[in-house]
XYZ file of C-alpha atoms in Angstrom:
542
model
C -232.592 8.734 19.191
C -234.529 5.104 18.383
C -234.178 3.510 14.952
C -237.509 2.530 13.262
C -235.763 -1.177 14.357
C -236.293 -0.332 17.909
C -239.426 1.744 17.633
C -241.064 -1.172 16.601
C -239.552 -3.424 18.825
C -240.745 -1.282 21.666
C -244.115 -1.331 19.921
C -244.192 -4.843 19.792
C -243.427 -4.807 23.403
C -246.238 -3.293 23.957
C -248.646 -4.717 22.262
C -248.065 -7.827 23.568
C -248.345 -6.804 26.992
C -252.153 -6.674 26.754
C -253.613 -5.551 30.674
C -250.007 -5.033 31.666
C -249.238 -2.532 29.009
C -248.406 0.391 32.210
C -245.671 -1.756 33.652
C -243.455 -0.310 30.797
C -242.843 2.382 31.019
C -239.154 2.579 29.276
C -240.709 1.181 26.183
C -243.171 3.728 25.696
C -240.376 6.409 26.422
C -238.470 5.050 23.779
C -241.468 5.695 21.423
C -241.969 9.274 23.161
C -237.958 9.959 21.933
C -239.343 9.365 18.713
C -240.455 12.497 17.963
C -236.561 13.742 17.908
C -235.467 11.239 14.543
C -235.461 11.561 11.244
C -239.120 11.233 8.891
C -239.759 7.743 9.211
C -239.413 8.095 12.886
C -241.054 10.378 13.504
C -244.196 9.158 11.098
C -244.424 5.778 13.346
C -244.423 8.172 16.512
C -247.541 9.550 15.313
C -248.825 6.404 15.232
C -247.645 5.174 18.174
C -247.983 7.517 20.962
C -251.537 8.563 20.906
C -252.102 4.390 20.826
C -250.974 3.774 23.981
C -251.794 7.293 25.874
C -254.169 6.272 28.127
C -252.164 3.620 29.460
C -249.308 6.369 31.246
C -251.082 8.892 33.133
C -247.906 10.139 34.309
C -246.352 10.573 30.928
C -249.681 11.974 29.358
C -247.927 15.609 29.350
C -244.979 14.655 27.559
C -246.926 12.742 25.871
C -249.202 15.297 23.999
C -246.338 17.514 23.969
C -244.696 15.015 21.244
C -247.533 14.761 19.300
C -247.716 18.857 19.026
C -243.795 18.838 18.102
C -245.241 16.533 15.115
C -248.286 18.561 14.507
C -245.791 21.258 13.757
C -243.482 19.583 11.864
C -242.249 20.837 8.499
C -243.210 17.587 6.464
C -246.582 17.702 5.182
C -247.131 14.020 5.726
C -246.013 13.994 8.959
C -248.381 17.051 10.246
C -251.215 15.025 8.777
C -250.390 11.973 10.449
C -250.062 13.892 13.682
C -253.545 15.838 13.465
C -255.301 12.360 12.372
C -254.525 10.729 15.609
C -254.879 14.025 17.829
C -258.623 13.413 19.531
C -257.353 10.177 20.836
C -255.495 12.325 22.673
C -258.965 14.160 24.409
C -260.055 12.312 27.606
C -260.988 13.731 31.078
C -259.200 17.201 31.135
C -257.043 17.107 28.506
C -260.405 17.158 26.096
C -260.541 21.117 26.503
C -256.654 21.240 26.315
C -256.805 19.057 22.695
C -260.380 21.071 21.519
C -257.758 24.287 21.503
C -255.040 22.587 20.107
C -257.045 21.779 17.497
C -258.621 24.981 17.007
C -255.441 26.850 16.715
C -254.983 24.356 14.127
C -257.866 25.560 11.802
C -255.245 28.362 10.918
C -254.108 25.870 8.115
C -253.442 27.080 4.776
C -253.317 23.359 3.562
C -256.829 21.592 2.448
C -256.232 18.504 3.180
C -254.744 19.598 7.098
C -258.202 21.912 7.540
C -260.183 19.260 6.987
C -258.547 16.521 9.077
C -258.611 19.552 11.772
C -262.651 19.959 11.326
C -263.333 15.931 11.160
C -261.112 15.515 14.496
C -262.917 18.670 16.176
C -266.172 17.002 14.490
C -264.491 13.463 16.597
C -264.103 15.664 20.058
C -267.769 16.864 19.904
C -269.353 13.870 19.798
C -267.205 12.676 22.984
C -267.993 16.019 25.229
C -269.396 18.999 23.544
C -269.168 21.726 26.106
C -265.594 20.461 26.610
C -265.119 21.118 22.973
C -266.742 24.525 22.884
C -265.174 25.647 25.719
C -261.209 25.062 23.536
C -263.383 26.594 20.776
C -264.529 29.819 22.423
C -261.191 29.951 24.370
C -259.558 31.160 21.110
C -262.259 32.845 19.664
C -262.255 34.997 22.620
C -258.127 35.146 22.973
C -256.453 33.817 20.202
C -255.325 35.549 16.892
C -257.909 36.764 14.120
C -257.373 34.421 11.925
C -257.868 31.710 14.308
C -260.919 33.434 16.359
C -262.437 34.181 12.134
C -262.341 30.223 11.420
C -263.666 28.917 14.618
C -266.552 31.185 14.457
C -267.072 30.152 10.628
C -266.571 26.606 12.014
C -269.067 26.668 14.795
C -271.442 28.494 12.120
C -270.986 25.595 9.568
C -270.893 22.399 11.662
C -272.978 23.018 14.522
C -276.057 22.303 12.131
C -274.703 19.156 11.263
C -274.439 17.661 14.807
C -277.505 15.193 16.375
C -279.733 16.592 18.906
C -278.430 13.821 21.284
C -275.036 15.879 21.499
C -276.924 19.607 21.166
C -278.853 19.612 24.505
C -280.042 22.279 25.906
C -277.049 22.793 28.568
C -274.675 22.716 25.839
C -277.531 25.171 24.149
C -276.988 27.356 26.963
C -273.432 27.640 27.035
C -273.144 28.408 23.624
C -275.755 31.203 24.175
C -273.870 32.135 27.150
C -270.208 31.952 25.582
C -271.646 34.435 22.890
C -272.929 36.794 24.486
C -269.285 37.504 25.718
C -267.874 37.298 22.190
C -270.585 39.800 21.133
C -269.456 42.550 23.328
C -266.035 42.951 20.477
C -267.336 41.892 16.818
C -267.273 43.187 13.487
C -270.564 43.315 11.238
C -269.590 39.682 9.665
C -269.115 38.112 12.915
C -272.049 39.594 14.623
C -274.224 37.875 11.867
C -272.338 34.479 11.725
C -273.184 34.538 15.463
C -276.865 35.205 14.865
C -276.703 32.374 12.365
C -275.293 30.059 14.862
C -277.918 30.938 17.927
C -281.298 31.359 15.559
C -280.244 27.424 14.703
C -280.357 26.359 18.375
C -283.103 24.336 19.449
C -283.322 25.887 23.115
C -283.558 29.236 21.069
C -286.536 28.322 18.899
C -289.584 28.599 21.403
C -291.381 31.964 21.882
C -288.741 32.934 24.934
C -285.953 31.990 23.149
C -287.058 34.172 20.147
C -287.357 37.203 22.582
C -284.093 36.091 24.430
C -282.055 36.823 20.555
C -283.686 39.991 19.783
C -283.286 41.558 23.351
C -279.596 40.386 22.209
C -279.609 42.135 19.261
C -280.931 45.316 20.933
C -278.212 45.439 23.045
C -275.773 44.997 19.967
C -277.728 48.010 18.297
C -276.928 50.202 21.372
C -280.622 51.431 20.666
C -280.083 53.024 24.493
C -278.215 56.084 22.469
C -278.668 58.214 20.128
C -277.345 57.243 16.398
C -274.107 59.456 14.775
C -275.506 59.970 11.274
C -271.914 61.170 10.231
C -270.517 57.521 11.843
C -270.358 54.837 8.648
C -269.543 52.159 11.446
C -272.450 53.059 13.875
C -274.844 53.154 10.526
C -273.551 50.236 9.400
C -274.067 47.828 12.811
C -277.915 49.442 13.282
C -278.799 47.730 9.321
C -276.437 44.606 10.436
C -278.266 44.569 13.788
C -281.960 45.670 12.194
C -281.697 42.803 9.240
C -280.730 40.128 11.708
C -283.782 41.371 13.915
C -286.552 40.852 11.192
C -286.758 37.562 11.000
C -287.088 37.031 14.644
C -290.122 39.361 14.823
C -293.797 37.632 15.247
C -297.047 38.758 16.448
C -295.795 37.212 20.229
C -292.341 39.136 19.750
C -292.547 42.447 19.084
C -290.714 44.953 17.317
C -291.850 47.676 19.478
C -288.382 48.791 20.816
C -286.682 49.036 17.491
C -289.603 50.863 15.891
C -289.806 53.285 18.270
C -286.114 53.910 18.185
C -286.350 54.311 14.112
C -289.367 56.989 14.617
C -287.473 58.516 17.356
C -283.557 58.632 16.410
C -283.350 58.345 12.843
C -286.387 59.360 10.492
C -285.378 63.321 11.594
C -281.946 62.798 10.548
C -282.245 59.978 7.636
C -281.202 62.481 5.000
C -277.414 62.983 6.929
C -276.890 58.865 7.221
C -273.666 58.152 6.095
C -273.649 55.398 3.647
C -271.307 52.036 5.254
C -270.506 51.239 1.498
C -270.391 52.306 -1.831
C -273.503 51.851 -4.142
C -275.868 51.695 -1.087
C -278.932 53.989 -0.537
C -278.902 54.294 3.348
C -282.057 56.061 3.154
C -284.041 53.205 1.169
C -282.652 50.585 3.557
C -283.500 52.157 6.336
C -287.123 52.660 5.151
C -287.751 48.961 4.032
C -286.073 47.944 7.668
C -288.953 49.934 8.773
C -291.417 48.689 6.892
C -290.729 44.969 7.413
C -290.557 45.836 11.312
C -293.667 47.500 11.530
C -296.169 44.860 10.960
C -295.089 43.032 14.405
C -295.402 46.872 15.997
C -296.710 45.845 19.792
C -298.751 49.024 22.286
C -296.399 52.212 21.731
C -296.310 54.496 24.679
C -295.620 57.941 22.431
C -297.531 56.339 18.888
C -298.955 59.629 18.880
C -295.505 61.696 18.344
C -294.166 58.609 16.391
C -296.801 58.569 13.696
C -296.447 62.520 13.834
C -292.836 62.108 12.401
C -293.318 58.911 10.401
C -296.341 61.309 8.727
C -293.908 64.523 8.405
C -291.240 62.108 6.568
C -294.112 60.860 3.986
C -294.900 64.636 3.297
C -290.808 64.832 2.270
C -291.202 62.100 -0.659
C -294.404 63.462 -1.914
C -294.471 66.698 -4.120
C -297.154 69.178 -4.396
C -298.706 69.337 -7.956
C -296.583 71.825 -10.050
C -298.113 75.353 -10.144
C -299.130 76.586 -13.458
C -298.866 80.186 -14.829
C -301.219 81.655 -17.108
C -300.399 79.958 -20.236
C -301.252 76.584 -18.311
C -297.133 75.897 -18.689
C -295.928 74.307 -14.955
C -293.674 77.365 -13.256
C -291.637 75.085 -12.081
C -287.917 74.487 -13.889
C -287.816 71.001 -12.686
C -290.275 68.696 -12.926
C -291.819 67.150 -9.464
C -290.029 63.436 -9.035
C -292.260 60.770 -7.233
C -290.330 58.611 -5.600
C -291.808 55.040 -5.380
C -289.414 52.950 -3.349
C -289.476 55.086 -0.741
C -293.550 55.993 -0.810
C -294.230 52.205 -0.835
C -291.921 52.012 2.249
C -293.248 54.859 4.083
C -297.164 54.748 3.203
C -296.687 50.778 4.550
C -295.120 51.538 8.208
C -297.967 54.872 8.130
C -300.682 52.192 7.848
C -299.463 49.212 9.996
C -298.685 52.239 13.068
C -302.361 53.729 11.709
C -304.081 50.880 12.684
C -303.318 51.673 16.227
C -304.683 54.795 15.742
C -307.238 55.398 13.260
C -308.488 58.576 14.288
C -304.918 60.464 13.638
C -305.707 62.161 10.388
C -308.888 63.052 11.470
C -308.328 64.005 14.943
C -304.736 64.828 15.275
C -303.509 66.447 12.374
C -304.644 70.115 11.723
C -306.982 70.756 8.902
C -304.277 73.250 6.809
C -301.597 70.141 6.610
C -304.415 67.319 6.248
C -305.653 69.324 2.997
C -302.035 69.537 2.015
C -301.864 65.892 2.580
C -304.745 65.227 0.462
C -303.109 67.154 -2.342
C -300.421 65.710 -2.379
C -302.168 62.275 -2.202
C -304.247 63.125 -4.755
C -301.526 64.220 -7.451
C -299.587 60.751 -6.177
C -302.367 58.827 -7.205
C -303.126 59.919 -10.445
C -298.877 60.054 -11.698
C -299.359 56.302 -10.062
C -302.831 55.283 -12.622
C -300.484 56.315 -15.923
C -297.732 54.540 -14.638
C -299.787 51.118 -13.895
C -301.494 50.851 -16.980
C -298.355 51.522 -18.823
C -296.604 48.309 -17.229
C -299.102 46.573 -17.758
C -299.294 47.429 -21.685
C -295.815 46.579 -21.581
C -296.125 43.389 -19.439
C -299.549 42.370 -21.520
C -299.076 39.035 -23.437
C -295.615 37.874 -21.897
C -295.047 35.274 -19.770
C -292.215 32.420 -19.087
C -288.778 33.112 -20.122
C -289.883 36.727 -21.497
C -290.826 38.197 -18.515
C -287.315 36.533 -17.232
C -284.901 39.232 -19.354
C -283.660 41.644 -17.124
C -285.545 44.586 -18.476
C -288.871 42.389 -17.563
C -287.996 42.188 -14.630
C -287.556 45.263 -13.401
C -290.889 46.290 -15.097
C -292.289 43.114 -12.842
C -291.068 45.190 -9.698
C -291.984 48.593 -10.324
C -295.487 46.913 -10.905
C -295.553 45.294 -7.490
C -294.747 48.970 -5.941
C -297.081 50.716 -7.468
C -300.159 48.435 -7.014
C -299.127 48.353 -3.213
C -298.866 52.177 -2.981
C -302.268 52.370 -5.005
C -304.009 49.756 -2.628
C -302.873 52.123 0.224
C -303.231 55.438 -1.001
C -307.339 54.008 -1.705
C -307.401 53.407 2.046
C -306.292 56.898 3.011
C -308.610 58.103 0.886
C -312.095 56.771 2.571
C -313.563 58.750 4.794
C -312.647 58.127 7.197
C -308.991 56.882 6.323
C -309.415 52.804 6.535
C -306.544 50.532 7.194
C -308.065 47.301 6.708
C -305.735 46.657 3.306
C -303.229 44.053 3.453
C -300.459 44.258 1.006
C -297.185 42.140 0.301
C -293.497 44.388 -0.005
C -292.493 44.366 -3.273
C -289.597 43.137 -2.027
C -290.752 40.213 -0.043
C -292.078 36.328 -1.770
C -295.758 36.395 -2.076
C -297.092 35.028 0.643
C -298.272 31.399 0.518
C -301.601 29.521 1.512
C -301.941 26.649 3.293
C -302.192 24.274 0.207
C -299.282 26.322 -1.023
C -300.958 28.425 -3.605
C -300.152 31.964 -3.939
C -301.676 34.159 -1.972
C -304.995 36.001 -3.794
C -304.532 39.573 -4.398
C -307.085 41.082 -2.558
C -309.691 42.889 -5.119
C -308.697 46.679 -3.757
C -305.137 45.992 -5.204
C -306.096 44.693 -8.588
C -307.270 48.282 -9.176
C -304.802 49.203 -12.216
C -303.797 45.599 -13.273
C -306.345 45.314 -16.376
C -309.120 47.440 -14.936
C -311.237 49.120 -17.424
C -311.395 52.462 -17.660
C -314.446 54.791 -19.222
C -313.548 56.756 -22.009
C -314.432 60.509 -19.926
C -312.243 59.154 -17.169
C -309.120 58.754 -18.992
C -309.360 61.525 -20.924
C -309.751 63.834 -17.448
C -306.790 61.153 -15.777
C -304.602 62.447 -18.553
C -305.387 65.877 -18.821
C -304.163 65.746 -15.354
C -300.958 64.231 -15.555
C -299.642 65.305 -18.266
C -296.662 62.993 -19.275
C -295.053 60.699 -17.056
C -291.155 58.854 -17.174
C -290.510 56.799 -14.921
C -287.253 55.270 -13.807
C -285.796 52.546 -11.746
C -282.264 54.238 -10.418
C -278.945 51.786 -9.805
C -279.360 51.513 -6.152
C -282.609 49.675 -7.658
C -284.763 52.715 -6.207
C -288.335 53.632 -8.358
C -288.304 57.200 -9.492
C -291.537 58.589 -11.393
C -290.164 62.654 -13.115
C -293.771 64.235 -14.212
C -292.545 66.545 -17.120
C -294.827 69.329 -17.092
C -296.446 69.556 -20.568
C -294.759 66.574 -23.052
C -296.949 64.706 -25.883
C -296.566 61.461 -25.289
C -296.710 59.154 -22.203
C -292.704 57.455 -21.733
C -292.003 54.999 -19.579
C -287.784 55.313 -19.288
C -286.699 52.185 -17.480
C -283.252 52.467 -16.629
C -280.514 50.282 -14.825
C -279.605 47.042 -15.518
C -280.169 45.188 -11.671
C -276.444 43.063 -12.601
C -274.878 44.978 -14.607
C -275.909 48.367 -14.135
C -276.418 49.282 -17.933
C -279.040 52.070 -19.366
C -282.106 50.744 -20.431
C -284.479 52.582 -22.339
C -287.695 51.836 -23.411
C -290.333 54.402 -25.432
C -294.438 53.781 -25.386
C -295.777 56.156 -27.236
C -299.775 55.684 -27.038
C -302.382 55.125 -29.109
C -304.504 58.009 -30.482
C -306.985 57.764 -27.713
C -304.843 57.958 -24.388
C -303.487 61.045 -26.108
C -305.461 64.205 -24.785
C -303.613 66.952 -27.464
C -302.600 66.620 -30.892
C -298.766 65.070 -31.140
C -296.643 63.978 -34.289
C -295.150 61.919 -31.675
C -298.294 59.273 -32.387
C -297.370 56.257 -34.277
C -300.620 56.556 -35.823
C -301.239 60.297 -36.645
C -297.680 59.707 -38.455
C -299.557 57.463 -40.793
């Protein structure tokens, strides 16, 4: 074994060679035996070796062999030093050879070895970058998880950060390529690191490319068979597959296939979806999927069956008006429960798919189940007045950091909901049914303008939010309705329970979006909204 006397001698040697450096051989050799000493030797090994590499084609195997011993040896320092001078090691074909090297290397528990890993894989790209994805997808598609986890997160981080000079679009298409073979075995949290990595590649961002990633993404949703309700897993990759769909959707790429496969496979069996994880409502995540996929709706070959079930699955969420018995007392035990979330959801994908057809309620649906419809409607609508014009009472006068408490927020929500159900519900209502409304999820930003302004509320949606009422119409509206309570439920879901005969309108908002607390919060109304005598009025108590 060399000294660090005769390591440097033999470096020296070298060095002063200059353009004969090849003719020796036995000095570099001594260098190579290195590796084999004690620290210190081993430290100016790393140094030395990868230095004068290129200069020994015929030693270049022992040679990178060495400076792997010292990438794995058990001083710190000496690792370091090893994985520092690593890409000088990647030229011609040992580039692939280094670029898996140095992905097995990402395996690191030690911070300051990861990221002297990264900056030399960082090094390697920027010399051949389908060299270096090809080490890189070698082990994502071979090696062990915890290797194949941080290459993906690695390609997923650091691609963005690369120049379009090295991202051209044949490395675009190998990495598009490579995928697609990696997507054939992934969990949920690789499938969407993937997604993350092709939506950022420039080949991918035209019109075709767009349609390229969600005919992916169909394939990954196995939309060609039929959905196991009672399968977590198989629910589970749909909503992974659906969410990463969305944003890919435009009025050139359609969402055709996947809305068709929602109408057709899971609306009829929504209520047996098995829920991937604790404290999610399948149902309402499903239904807001749909909703955000129907606006980019292309032609649908069976839109006639589809809207028939989409229509069926709205009559579900919204209850006939409680019967009442002679002594004008509902006969019902339980009050009827009008569920917002999932109205907002379903009333939205019924108009976008309406549009397509606007003669269905009038020419497709039978006149005993489009009066029940209107019923319905009708008894929707007027639980969904009371409940606007309480919010806004309790919104009335705040702004800034008070309608920023938790409690204000929520109220904020449920307001957005029910104005877009109202603005919807006033459609379906014109004879005959109109879809020319356009209304923003509740769930989505408002939209912006060109100049960047917020988008203006159209004037059919601004019914409830201040409007005026005459005196003869409120008193009828609440004669109607009775009282309302209204709820938002943990899985952040709007419930509206119509007690049957109470004496005061209340307006229980409960759940805490972080922390999941009970909130409750009383309006009792002034003496005119009040349609029967109470001693539940603040001011008949005085």
């Amino acid at each position: 074994m060399p000294t660090v006397e005769e390591l440097y001698r033999n470096y020296g040697i070298l060095a002063d060679a200059k353009d004969d450096v090849g003719q020796h051989k036995s000095a570099y050799q001594v260098i190579l035996d290195g590796v084999k000493g004690g620290a210190k030797e081993k430290r100016l090994a790393a140094q030395f070796i990868p230095k004068f590499f290129k200069h020994f084609p015929e030693l270049s195997d022992a040679a990178l062999n060495a400076q792997l011993d010292l990438c794995e040896d058990e001083e710190v320092s000496i690792r370091r030093q090893a994985i520092k001078e690593l890409s000088q090691f990647a030229t011609g074909e040992n580039l692939p050879r280094v670029a898996d090297i140095l992905t097995q290397l990402l395996q690191s528990d030690d911070s300051a070895e990861f990221n002297l890993v990264n900056n030399a894989l960082l090094s390697i790209f920027k010399m051949d970058a389908k060299g270096t994805l090809g080490g890189l997808f070698s082990q994502i598609l071979q090696g062990e998880d915890i290797v194949r986890e941080r290459a993906i997160k690695f390609l997923a981080t650091k691609m963005k950060t690369l120049p379009d000079e090295i991202l051209t679009k044949e490395v675009d298409d190998y990495i598009f390529s490579e995928s697609k073979k990696v997507l054939y075995d992934v969990t949920g949290e690789e499938f969407v690191l993937f997604m993350k990595i092709l939506s950022a590649l420039k080949n991918l961002q035209t019109v075709s490319g767009r349609q390229q990633l969600v005919d992916l993404v169909s394939e990954q949703a196995g939309l060609h068979q039929s959905l196991n309700p009672a399968d977590p897993d198989s629910v589970d990759r749909l909503l992974q597959c659906m969410r990463q769909a969305v944003p890919l959707f435009s009025k050139n790429v359609h969402s055709t296939k996947f809305v068709t496969y929602f109408c057709e496979q899971v609306l009829p069996i929504l209520s047996s979806l098995t829920s991937p994880a604790e404290g999610i409502d399948v149902q309402l995540e499903v239904l807001k999927l749909l909703a955000e996929m129907s606006s980019f709706c292309g032609d649908m070959d069976k839109l006639e069956s589809n809207l028939n079930k989409l229509f069926d699955k709205l009559l579900e969420f919204m209850p006939l008006p409680p019967e009442e018995v002679e002594n004008g007392d509902s006969a019902a035990n339980e009050e009827p429960k009008l569920q917002f979330s999932y109205v907002e959801c379903l009333l939205f994908s019924f108009h976008q798919l309406g549009r397509k057809l606007p003669d269905f309620l009038i020419a497709k649906v039978d006149a005993e189940k489009l009066k029940d419809f209107k019923i319905r409607l009708q008894y929707f609508a007027r639980g969904l007045q009371v409940y606007i014009r309480q919010l806004r009472l309790a919104l009335q006068g705040k702004s800034g950091d008070a309608l920023k408490t938790e409690e204000n927020k929520i109220k904020v929500v449920a307001l957005k909901i029910t104005n877009n159900i109202n603005v919807l519900i006033k459609d379906l209502f014109h004879n005959p049914p109109s879809y020319k409304s356009t209304v923003t999820l509740s769930w989505k930003p408002v939209q912006k303008t060109d100049s960047g302004a917020a988008r203006r509320i159209p004037r059919e949606q601004r019914q409830g939010m201040g409007r005026t009422w005459q005196p003869q119409q409120r008193k009828n509206l609440l004669r109607a309705e009775g009282s309302t309570a209204c709820r938002i439920a943990p899985d952040k879901r709007l419930d509206f329970l119509m007690p049957p005969s109470p004496i005061s309108l209340q307006l229980p908002l409960a759940t805490d979006i972080n922390n999941k607390k009970s909130i409750l919060s009383t309006f009792v109304c002034p003496c005119r909204f009040l349609w029967r005598r109470s001693a539940a009025c603040a001011h008949r108590r005085k």
